[in-house]
PDB file of C-alpha atoms in Angstrom:
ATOM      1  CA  UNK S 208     -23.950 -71.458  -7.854  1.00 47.00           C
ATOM      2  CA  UNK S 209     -26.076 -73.705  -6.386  1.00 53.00           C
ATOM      3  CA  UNK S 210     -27.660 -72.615  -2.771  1.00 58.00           C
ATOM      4  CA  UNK S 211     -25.591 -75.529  -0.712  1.00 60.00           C
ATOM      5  CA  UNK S 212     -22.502 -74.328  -2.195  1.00 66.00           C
ATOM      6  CA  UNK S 213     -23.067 -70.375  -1.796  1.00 82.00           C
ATOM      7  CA  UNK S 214     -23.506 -71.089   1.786  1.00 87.00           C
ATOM      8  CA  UNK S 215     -20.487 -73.538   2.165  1.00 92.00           C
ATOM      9  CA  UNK S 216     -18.625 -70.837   0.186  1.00 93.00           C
ATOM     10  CA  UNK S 217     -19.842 -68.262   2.619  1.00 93.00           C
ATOM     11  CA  UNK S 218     -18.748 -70.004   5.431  1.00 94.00           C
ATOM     12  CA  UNK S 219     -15.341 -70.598   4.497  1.00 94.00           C
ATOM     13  CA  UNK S 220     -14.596 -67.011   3.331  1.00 95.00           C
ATOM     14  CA  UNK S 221     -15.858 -66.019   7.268  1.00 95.00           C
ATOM     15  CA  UNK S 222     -13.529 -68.184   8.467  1.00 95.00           C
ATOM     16  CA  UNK S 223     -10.826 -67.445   6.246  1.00 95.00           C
ATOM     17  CA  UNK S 224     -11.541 -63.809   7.530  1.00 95.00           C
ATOM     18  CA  UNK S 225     -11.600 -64.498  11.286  1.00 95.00           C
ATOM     19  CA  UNK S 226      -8.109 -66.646  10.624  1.00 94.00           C
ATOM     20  CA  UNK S 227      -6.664 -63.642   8.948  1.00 92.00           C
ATOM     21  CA  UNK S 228      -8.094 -60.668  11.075  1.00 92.00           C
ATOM     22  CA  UNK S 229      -8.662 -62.200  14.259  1.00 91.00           C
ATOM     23  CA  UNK S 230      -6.216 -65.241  14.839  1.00 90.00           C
ATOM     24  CA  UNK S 231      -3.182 -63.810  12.969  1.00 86.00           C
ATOM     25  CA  UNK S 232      -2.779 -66.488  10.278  1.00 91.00           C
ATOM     26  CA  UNK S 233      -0.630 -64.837   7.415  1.00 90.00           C
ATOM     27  CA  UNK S 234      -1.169 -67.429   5.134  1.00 93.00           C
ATOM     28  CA  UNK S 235      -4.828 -66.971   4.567  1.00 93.00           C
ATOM     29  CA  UNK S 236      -4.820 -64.172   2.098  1.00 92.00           C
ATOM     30  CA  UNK S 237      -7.587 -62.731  -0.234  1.00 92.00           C
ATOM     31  CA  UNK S 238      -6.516 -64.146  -3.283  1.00 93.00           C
ATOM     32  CA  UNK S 239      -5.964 -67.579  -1.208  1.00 93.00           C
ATOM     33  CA  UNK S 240      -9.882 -67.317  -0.525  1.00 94.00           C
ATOM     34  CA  UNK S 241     -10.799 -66.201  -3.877  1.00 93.00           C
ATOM     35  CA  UNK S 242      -9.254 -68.974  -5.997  1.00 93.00           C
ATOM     36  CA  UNK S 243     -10.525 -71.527  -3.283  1.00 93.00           C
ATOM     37  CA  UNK S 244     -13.903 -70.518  -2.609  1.00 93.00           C
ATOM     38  CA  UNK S 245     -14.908 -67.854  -5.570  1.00 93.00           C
ATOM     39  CA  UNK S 246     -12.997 -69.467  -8.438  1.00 92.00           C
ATOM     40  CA  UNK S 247     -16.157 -67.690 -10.720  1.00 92.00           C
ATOM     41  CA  UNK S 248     -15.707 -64.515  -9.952  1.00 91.00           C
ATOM     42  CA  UNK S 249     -13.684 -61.628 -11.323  1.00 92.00           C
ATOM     43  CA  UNK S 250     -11.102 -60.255  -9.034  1.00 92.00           C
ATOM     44  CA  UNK S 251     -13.456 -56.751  -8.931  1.00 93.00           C
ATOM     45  CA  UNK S 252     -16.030 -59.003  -7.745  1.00 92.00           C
ATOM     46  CA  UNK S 253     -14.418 -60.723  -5.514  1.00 93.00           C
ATOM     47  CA  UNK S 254     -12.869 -58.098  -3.542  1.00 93.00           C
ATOM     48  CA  UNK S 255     -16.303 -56.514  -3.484  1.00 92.00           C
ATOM     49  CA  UNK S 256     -18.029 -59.419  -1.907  1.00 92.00           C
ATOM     50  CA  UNK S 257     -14.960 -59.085   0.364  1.00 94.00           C
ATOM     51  CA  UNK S 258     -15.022 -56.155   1.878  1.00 94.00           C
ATOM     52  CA  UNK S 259     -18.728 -56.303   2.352  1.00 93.00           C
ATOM     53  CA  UNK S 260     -18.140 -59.504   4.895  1.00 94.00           C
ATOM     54  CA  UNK S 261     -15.205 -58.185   5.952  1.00 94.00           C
ATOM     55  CA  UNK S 262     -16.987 -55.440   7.145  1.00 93.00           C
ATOM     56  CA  UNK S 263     -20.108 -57.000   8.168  1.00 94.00           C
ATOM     57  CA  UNK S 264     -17.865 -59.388  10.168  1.00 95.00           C
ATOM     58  CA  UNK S 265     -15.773 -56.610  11.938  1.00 94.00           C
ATOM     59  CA  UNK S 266     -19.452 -54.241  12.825  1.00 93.00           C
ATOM     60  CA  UNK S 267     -20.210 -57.754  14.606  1.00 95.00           C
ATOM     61  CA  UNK S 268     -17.553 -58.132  16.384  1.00 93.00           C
ATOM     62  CA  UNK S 269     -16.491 -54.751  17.472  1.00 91.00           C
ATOM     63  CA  UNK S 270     -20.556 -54.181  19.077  1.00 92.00           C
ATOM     64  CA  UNK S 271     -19.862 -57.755  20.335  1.00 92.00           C
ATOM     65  CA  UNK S 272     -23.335 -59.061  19.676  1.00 94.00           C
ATOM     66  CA  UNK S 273     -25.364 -61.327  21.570  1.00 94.00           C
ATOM     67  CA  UNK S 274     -28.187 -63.522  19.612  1.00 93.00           C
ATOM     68  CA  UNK S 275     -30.922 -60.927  20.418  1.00 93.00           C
ATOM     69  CA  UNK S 276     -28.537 -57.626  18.959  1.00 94.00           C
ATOM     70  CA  UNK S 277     -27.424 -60.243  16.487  1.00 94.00           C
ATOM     71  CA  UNK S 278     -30.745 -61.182  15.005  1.00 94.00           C
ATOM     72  CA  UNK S 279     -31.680 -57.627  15.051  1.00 94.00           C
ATOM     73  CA  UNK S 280     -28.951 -56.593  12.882  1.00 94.00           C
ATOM     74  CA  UNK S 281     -29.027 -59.243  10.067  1.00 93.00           C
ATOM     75  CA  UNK S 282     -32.564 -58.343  10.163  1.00 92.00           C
ATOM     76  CA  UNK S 283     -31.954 -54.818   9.268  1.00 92.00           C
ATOM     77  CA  UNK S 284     -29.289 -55.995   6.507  1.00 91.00           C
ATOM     78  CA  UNK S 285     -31.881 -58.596   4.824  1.00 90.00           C
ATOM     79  CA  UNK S 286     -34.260 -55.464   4.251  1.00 88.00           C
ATOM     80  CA  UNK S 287     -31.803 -53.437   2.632  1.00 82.00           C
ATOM     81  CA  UNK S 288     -32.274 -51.958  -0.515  1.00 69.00           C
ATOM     82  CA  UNK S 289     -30.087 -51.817  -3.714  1.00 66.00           C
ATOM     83  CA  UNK S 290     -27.437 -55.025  -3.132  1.00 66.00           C
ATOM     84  CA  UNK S 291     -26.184 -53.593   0.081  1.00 70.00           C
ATOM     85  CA  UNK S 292     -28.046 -56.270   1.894  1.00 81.00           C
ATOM     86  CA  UNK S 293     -27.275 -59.968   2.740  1.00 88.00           C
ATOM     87  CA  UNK S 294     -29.768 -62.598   1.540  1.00 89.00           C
ATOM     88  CA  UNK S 295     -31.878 -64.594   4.539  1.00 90.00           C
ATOM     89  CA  UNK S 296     -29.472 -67.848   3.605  1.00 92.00           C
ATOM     90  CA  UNK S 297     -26.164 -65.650   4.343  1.00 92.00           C
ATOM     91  CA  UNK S 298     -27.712 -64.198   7.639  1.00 93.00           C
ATOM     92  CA  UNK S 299     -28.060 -67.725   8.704  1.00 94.00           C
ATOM     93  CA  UNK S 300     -24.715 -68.278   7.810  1.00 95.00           C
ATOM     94  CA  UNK S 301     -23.246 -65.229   9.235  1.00 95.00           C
ATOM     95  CA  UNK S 302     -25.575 -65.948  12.427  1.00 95.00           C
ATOM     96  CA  UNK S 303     -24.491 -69.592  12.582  1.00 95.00           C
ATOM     97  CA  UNK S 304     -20.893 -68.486  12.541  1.00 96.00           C
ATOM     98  CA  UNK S 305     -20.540 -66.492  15.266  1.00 96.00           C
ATOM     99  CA  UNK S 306     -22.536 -68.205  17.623  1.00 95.00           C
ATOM    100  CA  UNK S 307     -19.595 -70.605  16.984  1.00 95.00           C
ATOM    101  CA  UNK S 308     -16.888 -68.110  16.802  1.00 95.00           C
ATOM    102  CA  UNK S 309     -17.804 -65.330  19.351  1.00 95.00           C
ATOM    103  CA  UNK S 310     -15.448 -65.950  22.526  1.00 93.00           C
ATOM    104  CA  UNK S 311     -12.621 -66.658  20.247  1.00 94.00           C
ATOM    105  CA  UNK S 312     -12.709 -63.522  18.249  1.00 94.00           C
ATOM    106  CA  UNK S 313     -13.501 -61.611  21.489  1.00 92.00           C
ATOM    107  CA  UNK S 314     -10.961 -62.819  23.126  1.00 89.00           C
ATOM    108  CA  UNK S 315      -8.516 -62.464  20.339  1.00 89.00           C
ATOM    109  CA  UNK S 316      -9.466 -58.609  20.223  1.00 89.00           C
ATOM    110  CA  UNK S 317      -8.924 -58.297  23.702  1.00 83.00           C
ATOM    111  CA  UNK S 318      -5.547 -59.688  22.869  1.00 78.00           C
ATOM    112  CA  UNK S 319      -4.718 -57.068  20.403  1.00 79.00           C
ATOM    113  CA  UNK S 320      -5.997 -54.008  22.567  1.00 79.00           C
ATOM    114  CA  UNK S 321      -3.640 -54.614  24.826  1.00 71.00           C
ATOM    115  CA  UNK S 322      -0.317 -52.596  24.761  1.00 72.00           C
ATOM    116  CA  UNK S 323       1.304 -52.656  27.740  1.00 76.00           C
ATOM    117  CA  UNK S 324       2.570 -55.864  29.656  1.00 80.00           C
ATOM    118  CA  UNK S 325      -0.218 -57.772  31.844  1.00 82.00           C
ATOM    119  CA  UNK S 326       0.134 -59.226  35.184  1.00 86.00           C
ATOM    120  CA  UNK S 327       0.384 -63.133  34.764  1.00 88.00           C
ATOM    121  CA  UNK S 328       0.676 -64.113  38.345  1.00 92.00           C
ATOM    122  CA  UNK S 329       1.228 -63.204  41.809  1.00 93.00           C
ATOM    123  CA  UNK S 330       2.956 -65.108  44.654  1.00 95.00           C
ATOM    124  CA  UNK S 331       3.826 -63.818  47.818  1.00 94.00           C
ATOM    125  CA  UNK S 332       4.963 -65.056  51.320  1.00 94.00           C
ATOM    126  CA  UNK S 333       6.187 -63.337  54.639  1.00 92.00           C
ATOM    127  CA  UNK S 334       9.393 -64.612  56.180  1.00 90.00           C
ATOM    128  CA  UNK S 335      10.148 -63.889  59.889  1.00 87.00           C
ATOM    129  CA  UNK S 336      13.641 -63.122  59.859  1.00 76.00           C
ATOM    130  CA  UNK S 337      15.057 -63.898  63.804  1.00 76.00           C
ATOM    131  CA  UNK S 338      18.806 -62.507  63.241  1.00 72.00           C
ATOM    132  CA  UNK S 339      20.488 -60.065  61.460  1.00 68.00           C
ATOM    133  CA  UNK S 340      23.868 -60.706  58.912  1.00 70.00           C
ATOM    134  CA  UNK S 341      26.007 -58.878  62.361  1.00 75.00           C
ATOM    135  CA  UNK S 342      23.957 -62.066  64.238  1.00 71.00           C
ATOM    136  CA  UNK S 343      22.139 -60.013  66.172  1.00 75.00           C
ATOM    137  CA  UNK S 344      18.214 -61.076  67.190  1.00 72.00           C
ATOM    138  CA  UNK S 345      15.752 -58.905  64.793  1.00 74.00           C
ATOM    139  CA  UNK S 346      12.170 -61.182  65.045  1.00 76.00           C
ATOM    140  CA  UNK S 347      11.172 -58.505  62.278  1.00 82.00           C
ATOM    141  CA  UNK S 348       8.511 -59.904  59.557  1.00 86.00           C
ATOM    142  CA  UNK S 349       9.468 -59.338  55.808  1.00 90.00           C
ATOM    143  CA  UNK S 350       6.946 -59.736  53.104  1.00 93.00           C
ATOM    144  CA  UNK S 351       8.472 -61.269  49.649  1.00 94.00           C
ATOM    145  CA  UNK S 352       6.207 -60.490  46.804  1.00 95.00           C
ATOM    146  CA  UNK S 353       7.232 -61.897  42.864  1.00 95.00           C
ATOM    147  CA  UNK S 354       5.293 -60.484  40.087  1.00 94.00           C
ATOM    148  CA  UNK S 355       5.214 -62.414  36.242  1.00 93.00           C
ATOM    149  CA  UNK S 356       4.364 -59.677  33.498  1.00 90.00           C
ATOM    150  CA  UNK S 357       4.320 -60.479  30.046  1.00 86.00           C
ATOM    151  CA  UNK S 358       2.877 -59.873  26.571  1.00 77.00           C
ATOM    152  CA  UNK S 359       1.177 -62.942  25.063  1.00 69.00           C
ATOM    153  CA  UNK S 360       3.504 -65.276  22.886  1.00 71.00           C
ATOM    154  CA  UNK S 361       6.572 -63.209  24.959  1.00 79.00           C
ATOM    155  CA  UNK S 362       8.558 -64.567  27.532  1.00 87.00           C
ATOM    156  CA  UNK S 363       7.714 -62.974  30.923  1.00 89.00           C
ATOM    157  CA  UNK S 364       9.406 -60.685  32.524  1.00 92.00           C
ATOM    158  CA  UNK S 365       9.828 -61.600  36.974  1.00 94.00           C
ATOM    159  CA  UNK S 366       9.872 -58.726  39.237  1.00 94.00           C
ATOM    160  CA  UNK S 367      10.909 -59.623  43.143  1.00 95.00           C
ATOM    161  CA  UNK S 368       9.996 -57.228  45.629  1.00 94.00           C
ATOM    162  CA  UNK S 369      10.703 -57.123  49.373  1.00 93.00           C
ATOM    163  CA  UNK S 370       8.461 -55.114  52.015  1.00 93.00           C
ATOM    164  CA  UNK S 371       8.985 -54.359  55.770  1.00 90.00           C
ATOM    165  CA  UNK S 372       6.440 -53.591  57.708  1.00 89.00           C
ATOM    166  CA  UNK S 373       6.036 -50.068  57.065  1.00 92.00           C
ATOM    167  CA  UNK S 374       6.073 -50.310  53.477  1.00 93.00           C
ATOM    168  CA  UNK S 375       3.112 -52.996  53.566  1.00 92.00           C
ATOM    169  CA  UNK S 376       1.307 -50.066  55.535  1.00 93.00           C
ATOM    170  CA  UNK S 377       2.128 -47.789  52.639  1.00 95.00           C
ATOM    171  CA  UNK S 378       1.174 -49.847  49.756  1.00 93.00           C
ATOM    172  CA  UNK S 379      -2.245 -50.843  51.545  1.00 93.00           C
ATOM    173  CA  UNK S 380      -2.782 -47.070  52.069  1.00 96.00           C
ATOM    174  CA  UNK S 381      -2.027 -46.362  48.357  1.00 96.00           C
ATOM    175  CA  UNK S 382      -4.782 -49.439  47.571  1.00 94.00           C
ATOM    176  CA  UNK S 383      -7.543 -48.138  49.742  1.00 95.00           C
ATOM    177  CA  UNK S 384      -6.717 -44.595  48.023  1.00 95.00           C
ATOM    178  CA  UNK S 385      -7.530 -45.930  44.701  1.00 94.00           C
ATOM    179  CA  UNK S 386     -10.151 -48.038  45.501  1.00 94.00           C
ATOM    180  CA  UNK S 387     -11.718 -44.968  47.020  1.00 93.00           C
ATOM    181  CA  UNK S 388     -10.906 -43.115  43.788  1.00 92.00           C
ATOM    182  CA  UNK S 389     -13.044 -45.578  41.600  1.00 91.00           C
ATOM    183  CA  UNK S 390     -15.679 -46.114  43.881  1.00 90.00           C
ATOM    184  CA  UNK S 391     -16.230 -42.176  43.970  1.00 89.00           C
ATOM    185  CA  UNK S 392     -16.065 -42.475  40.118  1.00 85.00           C
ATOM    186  CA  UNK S 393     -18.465 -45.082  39.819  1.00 84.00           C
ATOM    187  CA  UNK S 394     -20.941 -44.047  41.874  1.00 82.00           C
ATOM    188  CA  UNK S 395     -20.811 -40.335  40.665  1.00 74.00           C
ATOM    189  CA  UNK S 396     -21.805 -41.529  37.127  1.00 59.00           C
TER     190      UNK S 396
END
């Protein structure tokens, strides 16, 4: 294969990768990649070559490397022994890649290590209320607070919460409590 066409090949399989791994698209598959790019090779061979970008592509993006750690560590692979290695043309191809692809893959991995719900937005407002439902005069402040929470690609879920004054007290009290609690933590370490 001629250099142009190993790198162009290279290329595609990392982003056939990153579209199956990192951007959940189902239809990229291996043997989608190997017929397209690898045509050549056995299926042994393929899967080989595979795994070893695969994996090169996942130790990048799990230490989520910056040029420096990134030039480092395709440094180290070019010198290794024994086929284990990536030639100086692939590093430059691996390199090139994620310069273009790091804040999408990072942010797509943030995506996925997320379990629980996440806090979309936050809108609040305090209403004076002046008179009760029995009409008598109150002037008492309320404090509405709706929360969105969601899971990416869900629909959200609103929550609506009402406070009086007291409560507002309460929750503040519980929020200097924990910030206390981290900043004791953090400065501890």
């Amino acid at each position: 294969m001629a250099e142009a066409d190993t790198t162009k090949s290279l290329s595609g399989l990392l982003n056939g990768i990153a579209q199956n791994v990192y951007y959940n698209n189902d239809e990229i598959t291996e043997e989608l990649l190997k017929n397209e790019l690898y045509p050549d090779l056995t299926q042994e061979e393929f899967h080989a070559h595979h795994e070893k970008v695969k994996g090169l592509l996942k130790s990048i993006a799990m230490a989520d490397m910056d040029q420096a750690q990134l030039e480092a560590f395709l440094t180290a692979q070019t010198k290794k022994q024994g086929g284990g290695g990536v030639s100086a043309e692939q590093a430059a191809v691996l390199s090139r890649f994620w310069k273009s692809h790091r804040a999408r893959v990072r942010e797509s991995l943030l995506r996925q290590s997320r379990w629980e719900p996440a806090l979309r937005s936050l809108k609040w407002r305090v209403d004076l209320q002046t008179s009760s439902s029995r009409g008598e005069t109150t002037n008492s402040a309320v404090a509405l607070v709706e929360l969105e929470l969601g899971r990416a690609g869900q629909v959200s879920e609103f929550m609506c919460l009402e406070f009086d004054e007291t409560s507002v007290h309460q929750v503040l009290k519980k929020m200097a409590d924990i910030q206390d609690s981290i900043d004791s933590f953090v400065h501890s370490s």
